[in-house]
Protein backbone atom coordinates (compact mmCIF):
# COMPACT_ATOMS: atom_id res chain seq x y z
CA MET A 1 -0.09 0.38 0.12
CA VAL A 2 1.09 3.36 -0.78
CA ALA A 3 1.44 5.49 1.93
CA PHE A 4 1.09 9.93 1.70
CA SER A 5 2.24 12.25 3.65
CA SER A 6 -0.34 14.63 5.57
CA SER A 7 0.78 17.79 3.17
CA THR A 8 0.42 15.16 0.35
CA ARG A 9 -3.19 13.99 2.23
CA GLN A 10 -4.12 17.60 2.43
CA SER A 11 -2.97 18.36 -1.38
CA ILE A 12 -4.96 15.62 -2.36
CA LEU A 13 -7.97 17.05 -0.61
CA ALA A 14 -7.61 20.67 -2.48
CA LEU A 15 -7.30 19.19 -5.62
CA ALA A 16 -11.04 16.88 -5.70
CA LEU A 17 -12.64 19.59 -3.69
CA SER A 18 -11.96 22.37 -6.72
CA ALA A 19 -12.14 19.97 -9.09
CA THR A 20 -15.53 19.21 -7.50
CA ALA A 21 -15.75 23.27 -7.33
CA ALA A 22 -15.33 22.98 -10.83
CA LEU A 23 -17.53 21.40 -12.08
CA ALA A 24 -20.24 23.15 -9.77
CA ALA A 25 -23.04 26.34 -12.08
CA THR A 26 -24.89 28.55 -11.54
CA VAL A 27 -28.73 27.19 -11.83
CA GLN A 28 -30.27 31.40 -12.35
CA ARG A 29 -34.25 31.18 -14.03
CA GLU A 30 -36.64 33.05 -13.08
CA ILE A 31 -40.97 31.80 -12.68
CA SER A 32 -43.93 33.89 -12.76
CA VAL A 33 -46.94 34.19 -10.70
CA THR A 34 -50.31 34.46 -12.15
CA SER A 35 -53.74 34.24 -11.72
CA ASN A 36 -55.40 32.18 -14.99
CA ASP A 37 -58.26 29.69 -15.52
CA VAL A 38 -58.45 26.24 -15.34
CA ASN A 39 -59.65 23.02 -15.87
CA PRO A 40 -57.48 20.65 -14.04
CA ASP A 41 -61.18 18.52 -13.18
CA GLY A 42 -63.93 19.48 -15.96
CA PHE A 43 -64.83 22.22 -13.12
CA ALA A 44 -63.47 25.40 -14.48
CA ARG A 45 -61.59 28.01 -11.79
CA GLU A 46 -59.19 30.70 -11.34
CA ALA A 47 -55.63 29.28 -9.30
CA THR A 48 -52.74 30.52 -8.85
CA LEU A 49 -49.87 29.38 -11.89
CA VAL A 50 -46.54 28.97 -11.60
CA ASP A 51 -45.44 30.54 -15.19
CA ASN A 52 -48.85 29.27 -16.48
CA GLN A 53 -49.22 25.57 -15.32
CA LEU A 54 -50.42 23.43 -12.63
CA PRO A 55 -48.42 21.90 -11.37
CA GLY A 56 -45.20 24.47 -11.74
CA PRO A 57 -42.70 23.57 -14.22
CA VAL A 58 -39.78 21.96 -12.55
CA ILE A 59 -36.78 23.28 -11.48
CA LYS A 60 -33.55 21.14 -11.68
CA GLY A 61 -29.14 21.07 -11.00
CA ASN A 62 -26.75 19.36 -10.08
CA MET A 63 -25.21 18.44 -6.57
CA GLY A 64 -22.79 21.15 -5.69
CA ASP A 65 -24.54 23.80 -8.02
CA ARG A 66 -25.71 27.32 -6.18
CA PHE A 67 -29.95 27.92 -6.58
CA GLU A 68 -30.56 31.40 -7.93
CA ILE A 69 -34.29 31.54 -8.61
CA THR A 70 -36.33 34.86 -9.24
CA VAL A 71 -39.92 34.64 -8.36
CA ALA A 72 -42.51 37.80 -10.20
CA ASN A 73 -45.33 38.53 -8.37
CA ASP A 74 -47.72 39.12 -11.40
CA LEU A 75 -50.39 37.67 -9.56
CA GLN A 76 -53.70 40.44 -10.33
CA SER A 77 -57.07 38.30 -9.25
CA ASP A 78 -59.31 39.44 -6.47
CA GLN A 79 -59.96 36.15 -5.57
CA MET A 80 -57.12 34.98 -4.92
CA TYR A 81 -53.80 35.95 -2.24
CA LYS A 82 -52.61 38.80 -4.59
CA VAL A 83 -49.12 38.62 -1.89
CA LEU A 84 -46.86 35.53 -2.15
CA SER A 85 -43.97 33.72 -0.47
CA VAL A 86 -41.89 30.54 -1.71
CA HIS A 87 -40.70 28.13 0.41
CA TRP A 88 -38.00 25.30 -1.28
CA HIS A 89 -39.46 22.28 0.65
CA GLY A 90 -36.21 19.99 1.93
CA ILE A 91 -33.47 22.78 1.01
CA HIS A 92 -31.78 23.28 4.25
CA MET A 93 -31.28 26.80 3.55
CA TYR A 94 -27.41 27.42 5.66
CA HIS A 95 -26.26 30.33 5.41
CA THR A 96 -29.11 31.85 3.06
CA THR A 97 -32.03 30.59 6.02
CA TRP A 98 -33.64 34.29 4.82
CA SER A 99 -34.64 32.19 1.68
CA ASP A 100 -36.28 29.66 3.40
CA GLY A 101 -39.59 31.00 2.00
CA SER A 102 -42.15 30.88 5.21
CA ALA A 103 -44.11 34.66 5.50
CA THR A 104 -43.44 35.69 8.83
CA VAL A 105 -41.00 33.39 9.75
CA SER A 106 -37.92 33.91 7.31
CA GLN A 107 -39.62 37.01 5.32
CA CYS A 108 -42.28 39.21 4.68
CA PRO A 109 -44.19 37.94 1.68
CA VAL A 110 -43.31 40.12 -1.36
CA ILE A 111 -46.08 42.22 -2.77
CA PRO A 112 -47.49 42.55 -6.69
CA ASN A 113 -45.59 43.89 -9.56
CA ASN A 114 -42.62 42.91 -6.93
CA LYS A 115 -39.83 40.42 -8.12
CA PHE A 116 -37.31 38.10 -5.30
CA THR A 117 -34.18 36.09 -5.14
CA TYR A 118 -34.22 32.78 -3.60
CA VAL A 119 -30.55 31.48 -2.90
CA TRP A 120 -29.33 28.01 -1.54
CA ASP A 121 -26.10 26.19 -2.81
CA THR A 122 -25.77 22.83 -2.25
CA SER A 123 -21.98 22.43 -2.16
CA GLU A 124 -20.25 20.02 0.65
CA ALA A 125 -17.96 23.42 1.18
CA ARG A 126 -20.94 25.75 1.92
CA GLY A 127 -22.31 22.61 4.81
CA SER A 128 -24.92 20.97 2.71
CA ARG A 129 -24.48 18.89 0.35
CA GLN A 130 -28.26 17.91 -1.06
CA SER A 131 -29.63 15.65 -4.36
CA GLY A 132 -32.23 13.95 -4.52
CA THR A 133 -36.22 15.35 -4.91
CA PHE A 134 -37.91 17.98 -2.90
CA TRP A 135 -40.24 19.94 -4.09
CA TYR A 136 -41.52 23.96 -3.91
CA HIS A 137 -44.96 26.24 -2.83
CA SER A 138 -46.17 28.99 -1.82
CA HIS A 139 -45.51 29.40 2.19
CA PHE A 140 -48.03 32.42 2.42
CA SER A 141 -51.04 31.07 3.88
CA SER A 142 -53.35 29.08 2.42
CA GLN A 143 -52.11 30.00 -0.59
CA TYR A 144 -50.60 26.64 -2.56
CA CYS A 145 -54.06 24.91 -2.22
CA ASP A 146 -54.64 27.27 -5.12
CA GLY A 147 -51.93 25.67 -7.59
CA LEU A 148 -48.31 27.35 -6.51
CA ARG A 149 -46.44 24.36 -6.43
CA GLY A 150 -43.95 22.39 -8.16
CA PRO A 151 -41.13 19.70 -8.60
CA LEU A 152 -37.71 20.32 -8.21
CA ILE A 153 -34.87 17.87 -8.63
CA ILE A 154 -31.57 17.72 -7.24
CA ARG A 155 -29.65 14.93 -9.30
CA ASP A 156 -26.39 12.79 -8.46
CA ASP A 157 -26.25 10.68 -11.53
CA ALA A 158 -23.92 8.75 -11.86
CA GLU A 159 -23.36 7.77 -8.07
CA ASP A 160 -27.06 7.14 -7.65
CA LYS A 161 -27.32 5.00 -10.89
CA LYS A 162 -24.57 2.87 -10.09
CA LYS A 163 -26.15 2.25 -6.81
CA PHE A 164 -29.43 1.24 -8.10
CA ASN A 165 -29.16 0.34 -11.69
CA TYR A 166 -31.70 2.36 -13.39
CA ASP A 167 -31.97 2.77 -16.91
CA ILE A 168 -33.80 6.26 -17.41
CA ASP A 169 -34.22 9.48 -14.55
CA SER A 170 -36.18 12.25 -16.81
CA GLU A 171 -38.77 15.04 -16.25
CA ASP A 172 -41.40 12.55 -17.74
CA HIS A 173 -41.44 9.93 -14.63
CA ILE A 174 -42.30 12.81 -11.94
CA ILE A 175 -45.39 11.94 -10.45
CA SER A 176 -47.32 14.40 -8.75
CA LEU A 177 -50.00 13.54 -6.24
CA GLY A 178 -52.40 16.68 -4.86
CA ASP A 179 -55.85 17.17 -4.48
CA TRP A 180 -57.79 20.43 -5.75
CA PHE A 181 -60.75 22.40 -4.78
CA HIS A 182 -63.53 24.29 -6.27
CA SER A 183 -63.09 27.10 -4.10
CA TYR A 184 -60.82 29.17 -3.44
CA GLY A 185 -58.50 28.98 -0.60
CA LYS A 186 -58.95 32.83 0.40
CA ASP A 187 -62.48 31.73 1.56
CA PHE A 188 -61.39 29.15 4.21
CA HIS A 189 -61.26 31.20 7.66
CA PRO A 190 -60.51 29.54 10.78
CA GLY A 191 -63.17 30.55 13.66
CA PRO A 192 -65.87 28.43 15.91
CA PHE A 193 -66.88 25.23 14.09
CA SER A 194 -64.98 25.75 11.08
CA ARG A 195 -63.86 22.96 9.29
CA PRO A 196 -61.26 22.63 6.55
CA GLN A 197 -62.34 22.31 3.27
CA ILE A 198 -62.80 18.93 1.49
CA PRO A 199 -60.62 18.61 -1.96
CA ASP A 200 -62.83 18.01 -4.94
CA SER A 201 -60.90 15.92 -6.63
CA ILE A 202 -57.53 14.23 -7.06
CA ILE A 203 -55.13 15.59 -9.51
CA ILE A 204 -51.89 13.68 -10.84
CA ASN A 205 -50.31 15.75 -12.66
CA GLY A 206 -52.57 18.93 -12.75
CA ARG A 207 -55.38 16.10 -14.38
CA GLY A 208 -58.20 14.14 -12.95
CA VAL A 209 -61.62 14.15 -12.36
CA ASP A 210 -64.32 15.72 -10.77
CA PRO A 211 -65.65 12.25 -9.25
CA TYR A 212 -69.41 14.07 -8.83
CA ASN A 213 -69.23 14.95 -12.31
CA PRO A 214 -67.08 12.77 -13.93
CA THR A 215 -67.64 14.55 -17.67
CA LYS A 216 -65.69 12.38 -20.88
CA ALA A 217 -63.69 14.96 -21.59
CA ALA A 218 -61.91 14.87 -17.99
CA ILE A 219 -61.54 10.84 -17.80
CA ASP A 220 -59.73 11.62 -22.04
CA ALA A 221 -57.42 14.09 -20.72
CA LEU A 222 -56.41 12.23 -17.90
CA SER A 223 -52.69 12.20 -17.45
CA VAL A 224 -50.39 9.51 -19.17
CA ILE A 225 -46.86 8.33 -18.95
CA THR A 226 -45.01 6.62 -21.07
CA VAL A 227 -42.55 3.87 -20.37
CA GLN A 228 -40.72 1.04 -22.89
CA PRO A 229 -39.99 -2.36 -21.86
CA GLY A 230 -37.27 -3.39 -20.98
CA LYS A 231 -35.53 -0.56 -18.66
CA ARG A 232 -35.98 0.17 -15.34
CA TYR A 233 -37.71 3.82 -14.76
CA ARG A 234 -36.52 5.98 -11.29
CA MET A 235 -40.02 6.79 -10.34
CA ARG A 236 -40.30 10.83 -8.43
CA VAL A 237 -43.60 10.56 -6.62
CA ILE A 238 -44.48 13.78 -4.67
CA GLN A 239 -47.30 14.45 -2.78
CA MET A 240 -48.50 18.38 -3.04
CA SER A 241 -51.63 18.01 -1.47
CA CYS A 242 -53.01 20.26 1.28
CA TYR A 243 -55.53 18.28 3.92
CA THR A 244 -55.05 14.52 1.46
CA ALA A 245 -52.70 11.48 2.69
CA PHE A 246 -52.93 8.96 -0.78
CA ASP A 247 -52.07 5.11 -0.79
CA TYR A 248 -49.94 4.63 -3.73
CA SER A 249 -49.31 2.34 -6.48
CA ILE A 250 -49.58 1.27 -10.49
CA ASP A 251 -51.62 -1.94 -11.19
CA GLY A 252 -49.57 -4.92 -12.52
CA HIS A 253 -46.29 -3.49 -11.46
CA ALA A 254 -43.53 -3.26 -7.59
CA LEU A 255 -42.22 -0.13 -6.04
CA GLU A 256 -38.93 -0.88 -5.14
CA ILE A 257 -38.38 2.19 -2.46
CA ILE A 258 -34.86 4.00 -3.16
CA GLU A 259 -35.64 7.70 -1.72
CA ALA A 260 -38.04 9.45 0.87
CA ASP A 261 -37.48 12.83 1.58
CA SER A 262 -33.93 12.93 -0.59
CA ILE A 263 -32.17 10.42 1.56
CA LEU A 264 -31.24 7.64 0.11
CA MET A 265 -32.38 3.71 1.10
CA LYS A 266 -31.71 -0.17 0.80
CA PRO A 267 -34.13 -0.97 -2.22
CA TYR A 268 -37.38 -1.67 -0.21
CA THR A 269 -39.92 -3.50 -2.35
CA VAL A 270 -43.43 -2.69 -2.09
CA ASP A 271 -47.03 -2.66 -3.87
CA SER A 272 -48.29 0.19 -1.77
CA VAL A 273 -46.79 2.47 -0.15
CA THR A 274 -49.17 6.01 2.29
CA ILE A 275 -48.21 8.80 1.02
CA TYR A 276 -48.46 12.22 3.38
CA ALA A 277 -48.15 15.49 2.23
CA GLY A 278 -45.09 17.01 2.35
CA GLN A 279 -43.44 13.76 1.33
CA ARG A 280 -41.44 12.18 -1.85
CA TYR A 281 -39.86 8.99 -2.37
CA SER A 282 -38.24 7.33 -5.65
CA HIS A 283 -38.82 3.86 -6.56
CA ILE A 284 -37.83 2.03 -9.43
CA LEU A 285 -40.68 0.65 -12.25
CA ASP A 286 -39.15 -2.26 -13.57
CA THR A 287 -40.66 -2.25 -17.17
CA ARG A 288 -38.23 -6.27 -18.21
CA ASN A 289 -40.67 -9.03 -18.06
CA LYS A 290 -43.82 -6.83 -18.60
CA ARG A 291 -47.28 -7.27 -20.90
CA PRO A 292 -46.71 -3.93 -22.78
CA ASP A 293 -50.16 -2.29 -22.45
CA ALA A 294 -51.78 0.13 -20.32
CA TYR A 295 -51.77 0.10 -16.28
CA TRP A 296 -54.07 2.31 -13.07
CA ILE A 297 -51.30 4.77 -11.41
CA ARG A 298 -53.56 5.03 -8.45
CA ALA A 299 -53.29 7.42 -5.79
CA GLN A 300 -56.88 6.25 -2.83
CA PRO A 301 -57.47 9.04 -0.75
CA GLU A 302 -56.33 7.38 2.67
CA ARG A 303 -57.74 10.65 4.18
CA LEU A 304 -60.89 9.88 3.63
CA LYS A 305 -62.23 6.31 3.04
CA ILE A 306 -65.35 6.88 1.49
CA LYS A 307 -67.70 5.94 -1.30
CA TYR A 308 -68.94 7.86 -4.15
CA ALA A 309 -72.38 7.50 -5.25
CA ILE A 310 -72.48 8.35 -9.19
CA ARG A 311 -75.37 7.13 -11.74
CA GLY A 312 -75.30 4.49 -13.07
CA ALA A 313 -75.93 2.37 -16.75
CA THR A 314 -80.38 2.94 -16.43
CA GLY A 315 -79.88 6.08 -14.26
CA ALA A 316 -80.34 5.14 -10.83
CA SER A 317 -78.27 6.45 -8.28
CA ALA A 318 -74.62 3.55 -7.74
CA THR A 319 -72.40 3.45 -5.51
CA VAL A 320 -68.77 2.46 -6.01
CA PRO A 321 -65.68 2.25 -4.98
CA TYR A 322 -63.93 5.97 -5.29
CA TRP A 323 -60.90 4.01 -7.66
CA LYS A 324 -63.26 3.38 -10.22
CA ASN A 325 -64.58 5.30 -13.68
CA SER A 326 -61.59 6.93 -14.01
CA THR A 327 -61.68 8.90 -10.55
CA ASN A 328 -57.71 9.18 -8.03
CA VAL A 329 -55.78 7.77 -11.75
CA ALA A 330 -53.41 8.14 -14.28
CA VAL A 331 -51.87 6.17 -17.09
CA LEU A 332 -48.92 4.64 -17.25
CA ARG A 333 -49.59 3.12 -20.88
CA TYR A 334 -46.19 1.01 -23.06
CA THR A 335 -45.23 2.48 -26.01
CA ASN A 336 -46.48 -0.15 -28.97
CA SER A 337 -49.20 -0.93 -26.65
CA PRO A 338 -52.98 -0.81 -27.57
CA ASN A 339 -54.26 2.94 -27.36
CA GLN A 340 -56.99 1.83 -24.86
CA TRP A 341 -57.93 2.84 -21.08
CA PRO A 342 -56.67 -0.12 -18.59
CA VAL A 343 -58.42 -3.05 -17.69
CA ASN A 344 -60.91 -2.24 -13.95
CA ALA A 345 -58.23 -3.32 -11.35
CA SER A 346 -60.41 -7.17 -11.16
CA ASP A 347 -59.55 -7.55 -14.55
CA ILE A 348 -55.28 -7.98 -12.81
CA SER A 349 -53.59 -10.06 -11.13
CA VAL A 350 -54.12 -8.40 -7.74
CA PRO A 351 -51.29 -9.95 -4.85
CA ALA A 352 -53.30 -11.41 -1.93
CA THR A 353 -51.90 -10.53 0.45
CA PRO A 354 -50.71 -6.55 -0.79
CA ARG A 355 -46.83 -5.40 0.67
CA ILE A 356 -48.04 -1.97 2.04
CA LEU A 357 -45.04 0.33 3.17
CA ASN A 358 -43.59 -0.11 6.60
CA GLU A 359 -41.60 2.51 7.42
CA THR A 360 -40.00 1.10 10.73
CA ALA A 361 -38.43 -1.40 8.03
CA MET A 362 -36.83 1.63 5.91
CA ARG A 363 -33.53 2.04 6.26
CA PRO A 364 -31.37 4.66 4.67
CA TYR A 365 -28.91 3.61 1.98
CA THR A 366 -24.97 4.29 4.29
CA ASP A 367 -25.61 3.45 7.51
CA VAL A 368 -25.63 6.26 10.23
CA ARG A 369 -26.20 6.23 13.51
CA ALA A 370 -28.88 9.00 15.61
CA PRO A 371 -26.89 11.13 17.72
CA GLY A 372 -26.87 11.43 21.52
CA ASN A 373 -27.76 9.06 24.02
CA PRO A 374 -28.72 5.79 22.65
CA VAL A 375 -31.82 5.96 25.58
CA VAL A 376 -35.29 7.91 24.52
CA GLY A 377 -35.75 10.58 26.60
CA ALA A 378 -31.65 11.18 26.64
CA ALA A 379 -31.11 13.90 24.64
CA ASP A 380 -29.52 17.16 25.16
CA ILE A 381 -33.10 18.58 24.88
CA ASN A 382 -36.48 16.91 25.09
CA ILE A 383 -39.49 18.51 23.53
CA THR A 384 -43.18 16.67 23.84
CA LEU A 385 -45.55 18.47 21.58
CA SER A 386 -49.33 17.83 22.20
CA THR A 387 -52.30 18.85 20.02
CA THR A 388 -55.37 19.91 20.93
CA PHE A 389 -58.27 21.61 18.99
CA ASN A 390 -61.25 23.33 20.09
CA SER A 391 -63.63 23.10 17.75
CA THR A 392 -66.78 25.39 19.76
CA ARG A 393 -63.83 28.06 21.12
CA ASP A 394 -62.38 29.13 18.37
CA GLY A 395 -61.62 26.91 15.89
CA LEU A 396 -57.57 26.65 16.01
CA PHE A 397 -55.35 24.00 17.16
CA ARG A 398 -53.23 24.09 20.27
CA ILE A 399 -49.47 22.89 20.55
CA ASN A 400 -48.55 22.46 24.38
CA ASN A 401 -51.88 24.62 24.89
CA SER A 402 -50.61 27.82 21.89
CA THR A 403 -51.51 28.24 18.96
CA PHE A 404 -49.04 29.86 16.76
CA THR A 405 -50.05 33.85 15.55
CA PRO A 406 -48.07 35.07 12.72
CA PRO A 407 -46.17 37.68 13.78
CA ARG A 408 -46.30 41.33 12.63
CA VAL A 409 -41.81 40.75 12.24
CA PRO A 410 -40.69 37.90 10.65
CA MET A 411 -38.76 35.95 13.36
CA LEU A 412 -35.80 36.10 11.26
CA LEU A 413 -36.16 39.87 11.48
CA GLN A 414 -36.80 39.73 15.08
CA ILE A 415 -33.64 38.08 15.35
CA MET A 416 -31.28 40.16 13.04
CA SER A 417 -32.56 43.22 15.46
CA GLY A 418 -31.29 41.69 18.40
CA ALA A 419 -33.90 39.45 19.54
CA ARG A 420 -32.22 36.59 21.62
CA ASP A 421 -34.11 34.67 24.51
CA ALA A 422 -37.89 32.93 24.21
CA ALA A 423 -39.36 35.62 25.72
CA ASP A 424 -38.17 38.22 23.60
CA LEU A 425 -39.38 36.56 20.79
CA MET A 426 -42.75 36.85 19.39
CA PRO A 427 -45.08 34.65 18.99
CA GLN A 428 -44.39 33.50 22.61
CA GLY A 429 -45.39 30.05 23.65
CA THR A 430 -44.69 28.41 19.72
CA THR A 431 -41.17 29.53 19.72
CA TYR A 432 -38.41 27.38 20.86
CA VAL A 433 -35.06 28.66 21.74
CA LEU A 434 -32.24 25.95 20.95
CA PRO A 435 -28.53 26.85 21.66
CA ARG A 436 -25.65 25.81 19.42
CA ASP A 437 -24.68 22.10 18.55
CA LYS A 438 -26.98 20.21 20.92
CA VAL A 439 -28.81 16.79 20.17
CA VAL A 440 -32.50 17.61 20.05
CA GLU A 441 -35.18 14.72 20.78
CA VAL A 442 -38.85 16.07 19.79
CA ARG A 443 -41.83 13.47 20.39
CA ILE A 444 -44.55 14.54 17.67
CA LYS A 445 -48.26 13.04 19.60
CA GLY A 446 -50.79 12.53 17.31
CA THR A 447 -54.23 12.76 17.95
CA SER A 448 -57.65 11.26 17.01
CA ARG A 449 -59.52 11.28 13.31
CA GLU A 450 -62.43 13.73 14.72
CA THR A 451 -59.22 16.29 14.96
CA GLY A 452 -58.02 15.45 12.08
CA GLY A 453 -55.43 13.06 12.20
CA PRO A 454 -52.94 11.93 11.29
CA HIS A 455 -50.68 14.32 10.82
CA PRO A 456 -47.53 15.04 8.73
CA PHE A 457 -45.48 17.03 10.17
CA HIS A 458 -42.44 19.06 8.27
CA LEU A 459 -39.40 20.27 9.60
CA HIS A 460 -37.95 22.80 7.95
CA GLY A 461 -33.90 23.87 7.80
CA HIS A 462 -33.21 19.98 9.05
CA ASP A 463 -33.07 15.90 7.52
CA PHE A 464 -34.33 14.12 10.74
CA TYR A 465 -33.36 11.16 12.65
CA VAL A 466 -37.19 9.02 12.75
CA ILE A 467 -36.39 7.34 15.84
CA LYS A 468 -39.92 5.54 16.55
CA ALA A 469 -42.54 5.82 13.77
CA ALA A 470 -46.32 6.26 13.66
CA GLY A 471 -47.44 2.84 14.02
CA SER A 472 -45.38 0.46 15.61
CA ASN A 473 -43.08 0.45 19.27
CA VAL A 474 -39.67 -0.44 17.82
CA THR A 475 -36.79 2.07 18.50
CA ASN A 476 -33.71 2.51 16.46
CA PHE A 477 -31.16 3.95 16.75
CA VAL A 478 -28.58 2.54 14.98
CA ASN A 479 -29.00 3.32 11.55
CA PRO A 480 -32.29 4.58 11.63
CA MET A 481 -33.86 6.51 8.64
CA GLN A 482 -33.43 10.86 7.70
CA ARG A 483 -36.43 12.58 6.03
CA ASP A 484 -38.33 15.70 7.07
CA THR A 485 -41.67 14.65 7.05
CA ILE A 486 -43.58 12.11 9.16
CA SER A 487 -46.87 11.09 10.30
CA SER A 488 -47.77 12.00 14.22
CA GLY A 489 -49.85 8.66 13.54
CA LEU A 490 -52.89 9.02 15.70
CA GLU A 491 -54.14 9.10 19.82
CA ASN A 492 -52.53 7.05 21.79
CA ASP A 493 -49.43 7.17 19.47
CA GLU A 494 -46.30 8.90 18.31
CA ALA A 495 -42.93 9.92 16.22
CA ILE A 496 -39.68 10.57 17.59
CA ILE A 497 -37.29 12.04 16.15
CA ARG A 498 -33.68 14.12 16.45
CA PHE A 499 -31.42 16.79 15.13
CA LYS A 500 -28.53 18.70 16.05
CA THR A 501 -28.67 22.32 16.08
CA ASP A 502 -25.92 23.52 13.14
CA ASN A 503 -28.24 25.12 11.08
CA PRO A 504 -28.66 29.12 12.67
CA GLY A 505 -32.03 30.73 12.00
CA PRO A 506 -36.22 30.64 12.58
CA TRP A 507 -37.55 27.43 11.99
CA PHE A 508 -40.74 25.85 11.43
CA LEU A 509 -42.37 22.41 12.50
CA HIS A 510 -45.70 22.45 11.47
CA CYS A 511 -48.41 20.05 10.04
CA HIS A 512 -47.82 20.29 5.92
CA LEU A 513 -52.27 19.91 5.61
CA ASP A 514 -52.39 23.87 5.12
CA TRP A 515 -55.70 24.90 6.37
CA HIS A 516 -54.30 22.94 10.30
CA LEU A 517 -51.36 25.47 9.70
CA ASP A 518 -53.71 28.16 8.50
CA MET A 519 -55.25 26.99 12.12
CA GLY A 520 -52.40 27.38 14.22
CA MET A 521 -51.08 23.86 14.60
CA GLY A 522 -47.28 24.75 14.07
CA VAL A 523 -44.02 26.07 16.12
CA VAL A 524 -40.49 27.93 15.61
CA PHE A 525 -37.40 26.44 16.51
CA ALA A 526 -35.50 29.71 17.04
CA GLU A 527 -31.89 27.78 16.34
CA ASP A 528 -28.20 29.28 17.66
CA THR A 529 -29.78 32.77 17.80
CA LYS A 530 -26.49 33.85 18.52
CA ARG A 531 -25.27 33.36 15.49
CA THR A 532 -27.87 33.29 12.90
CA LYS A 533 -26.78 37.39 12.04
CA ALA A 534 -23.13 36.42 10.96
CA GLN A 535 -23.57 33.07 9.71
CA ASN A 536 -27.08 34.21 7.56
CA PRO A 537 -25.79 37.28 5.55
CA VAL A 538 -28.69 38.81 3.77
CA SER A 539 -29.36 40.03 0.16
CA GLN A 540 -30.57 43.96 -0.15
CA GLU A 541 -33.38 42.58 -1.39
CA TRP A 542 -34.76 40.96 1.93
CA ASN A 543 -33.80 43.88 3.62
CA GLU A 544 -36.65 45.51 1.70
CA LEU A 545 -39.22 43.27 1.58
CA CYS A 546 -40.85 44.28 5.17
CA ASP A 547 -41.43 48.02 4.03
CA LYS A 548 -42.46 47.37 0.62
CA TYR A 549 -45.30 44.92 2.89
CA ASN A 550 -46.20 47.22 5.36
CA ASN A 551 -46.62 50.13 2.85
CA TYR A 552 -48.83 48.17 0.34
CA VAL A 553 -50.87 47.17 3.51
CA GLU A 554 -51.11 50.51 4.64
CA SER A 555 -52.09 51.33 1.59
CA GLY A 556 -55.18 49.47 1.32
CA GLY A 557 -54.35 45.65 -0.21
CA GLU A 558 -55.86 43.26 -0.54
CA ASN A 559 -54.86 41.25 2.61
CA ARG A 560 -55.15 44.36 5.04
CA GLU A 561 -58.08 42.47 6.92
CA MET A 562 -56.20 38.57 6.98
CA ASP A 563 -53.19 40.76 8.30
CA GLU A 564 -54.82 42.47 10.97
CA GLU A 565 -56.18 39.96 12.13
CA GLY A 566 -52.79 37.97 12.21
CA GLN A 567 -53.72 34.82 9.91
CA ILE A 568 -50.57 35.04 7.11
């Protein structure tokens, strides 16, 4: 074996890092957010769109790239919110916490006829070597329910293909799952006896069918994913819904799961996976030894275990399972197969005992131990979050007896202006100040279905270690999966997560059912407040956001009443 001196090893490392830097690029892109008419399911309405698309266009780059994404606010419709912010879901934002995009936590909203550039880096030199499947969406009130959402893909192609032996990974094989509403997000106001809006349809890649009015035009326009026989495809599945969890499957095909929330994992083959709002999975679709045909891609609403009553052949009302009659589906079509719709589920081979993804059995591709003492409750900082809901009092959620009320001054600006302690930071009761370089354990208690459970909780600024997944009593400190969004489970259950405080800034932990966040279901971890300003030099654009927004509100901006109620 050849031995190298310490100085030689350092030189080799420096050369390797400089070579990596030379390959990195800056992804510069401008996207326009507008309002326009859409008809994704047979019902026409206005929507908030990115580059006039539903979902928005794919934003893509490679690991090591720097991203500079300019968002132009061209919104004009009085039916929907006109101000905006955009969150880059899953991106850690090391040294650019001001680009996280959480309105009232990391920034003031962007007003109409203005632009804002979000910046982040995925290079190791900047502390966050990230790749995988992400997405972007509005983080202002319930705006993303009106359509402001789209895929964000950061590739590490050479390494990933080597690990999982797939042939094709393209934009054509991204599958976005979403729910859709015929009413506007702005129409929902938390209050006594209020309930979150119920989706009117399910859309896959922006297309679906209104189950109460299944028009032929909508059915004919269902999304189609085309594949060739004899290949292994990487399918990237992104859950963009506002309210609904889905049981995702593809008729006649197994799902070889290889990624969860941008973290690669040891291949895990299942027939179906429950996917909650905010979560992402990559799976291998193997088209070798399959009959070239058309197959249903299904997104059965797990939260809404219901059946729709539609008109039968004789005109009488006929109750049918919600997944038939072309609802909640898209089409997987092989090239050179007959141009026809897939057969019904009863006509294909369905496993007698389907393999359903068990989160406890997921393992990261590279084993990494959870930080801290490997005993539940023995981290440096231990926090238990319990959620309650009072429908008759005020219709708001409370975590540890406190409702998150968006502050008038963004929390990051408060910290930049000198606030350091929980007593100085607003909102009080839902802000947890965490010192640097500590291991934090969070126990997220489940709730009943009557209070909207299970709730998918998303942590900004981090991937956390899943010590215990809901639905299991197994704890894992040896090789736990990492991700950024997890189900809390139902009552008498809980999820337990850990993370290290190595990313200064205020980071949201909240329910990703957007209506529930509007109803106060969130907390903020203000991490390493003493170093936040020094570690996150802000842009001049960011410095100007709040003055512009406050002037807009004072001059009669359309969100004035909502701002006065604090619900932004």
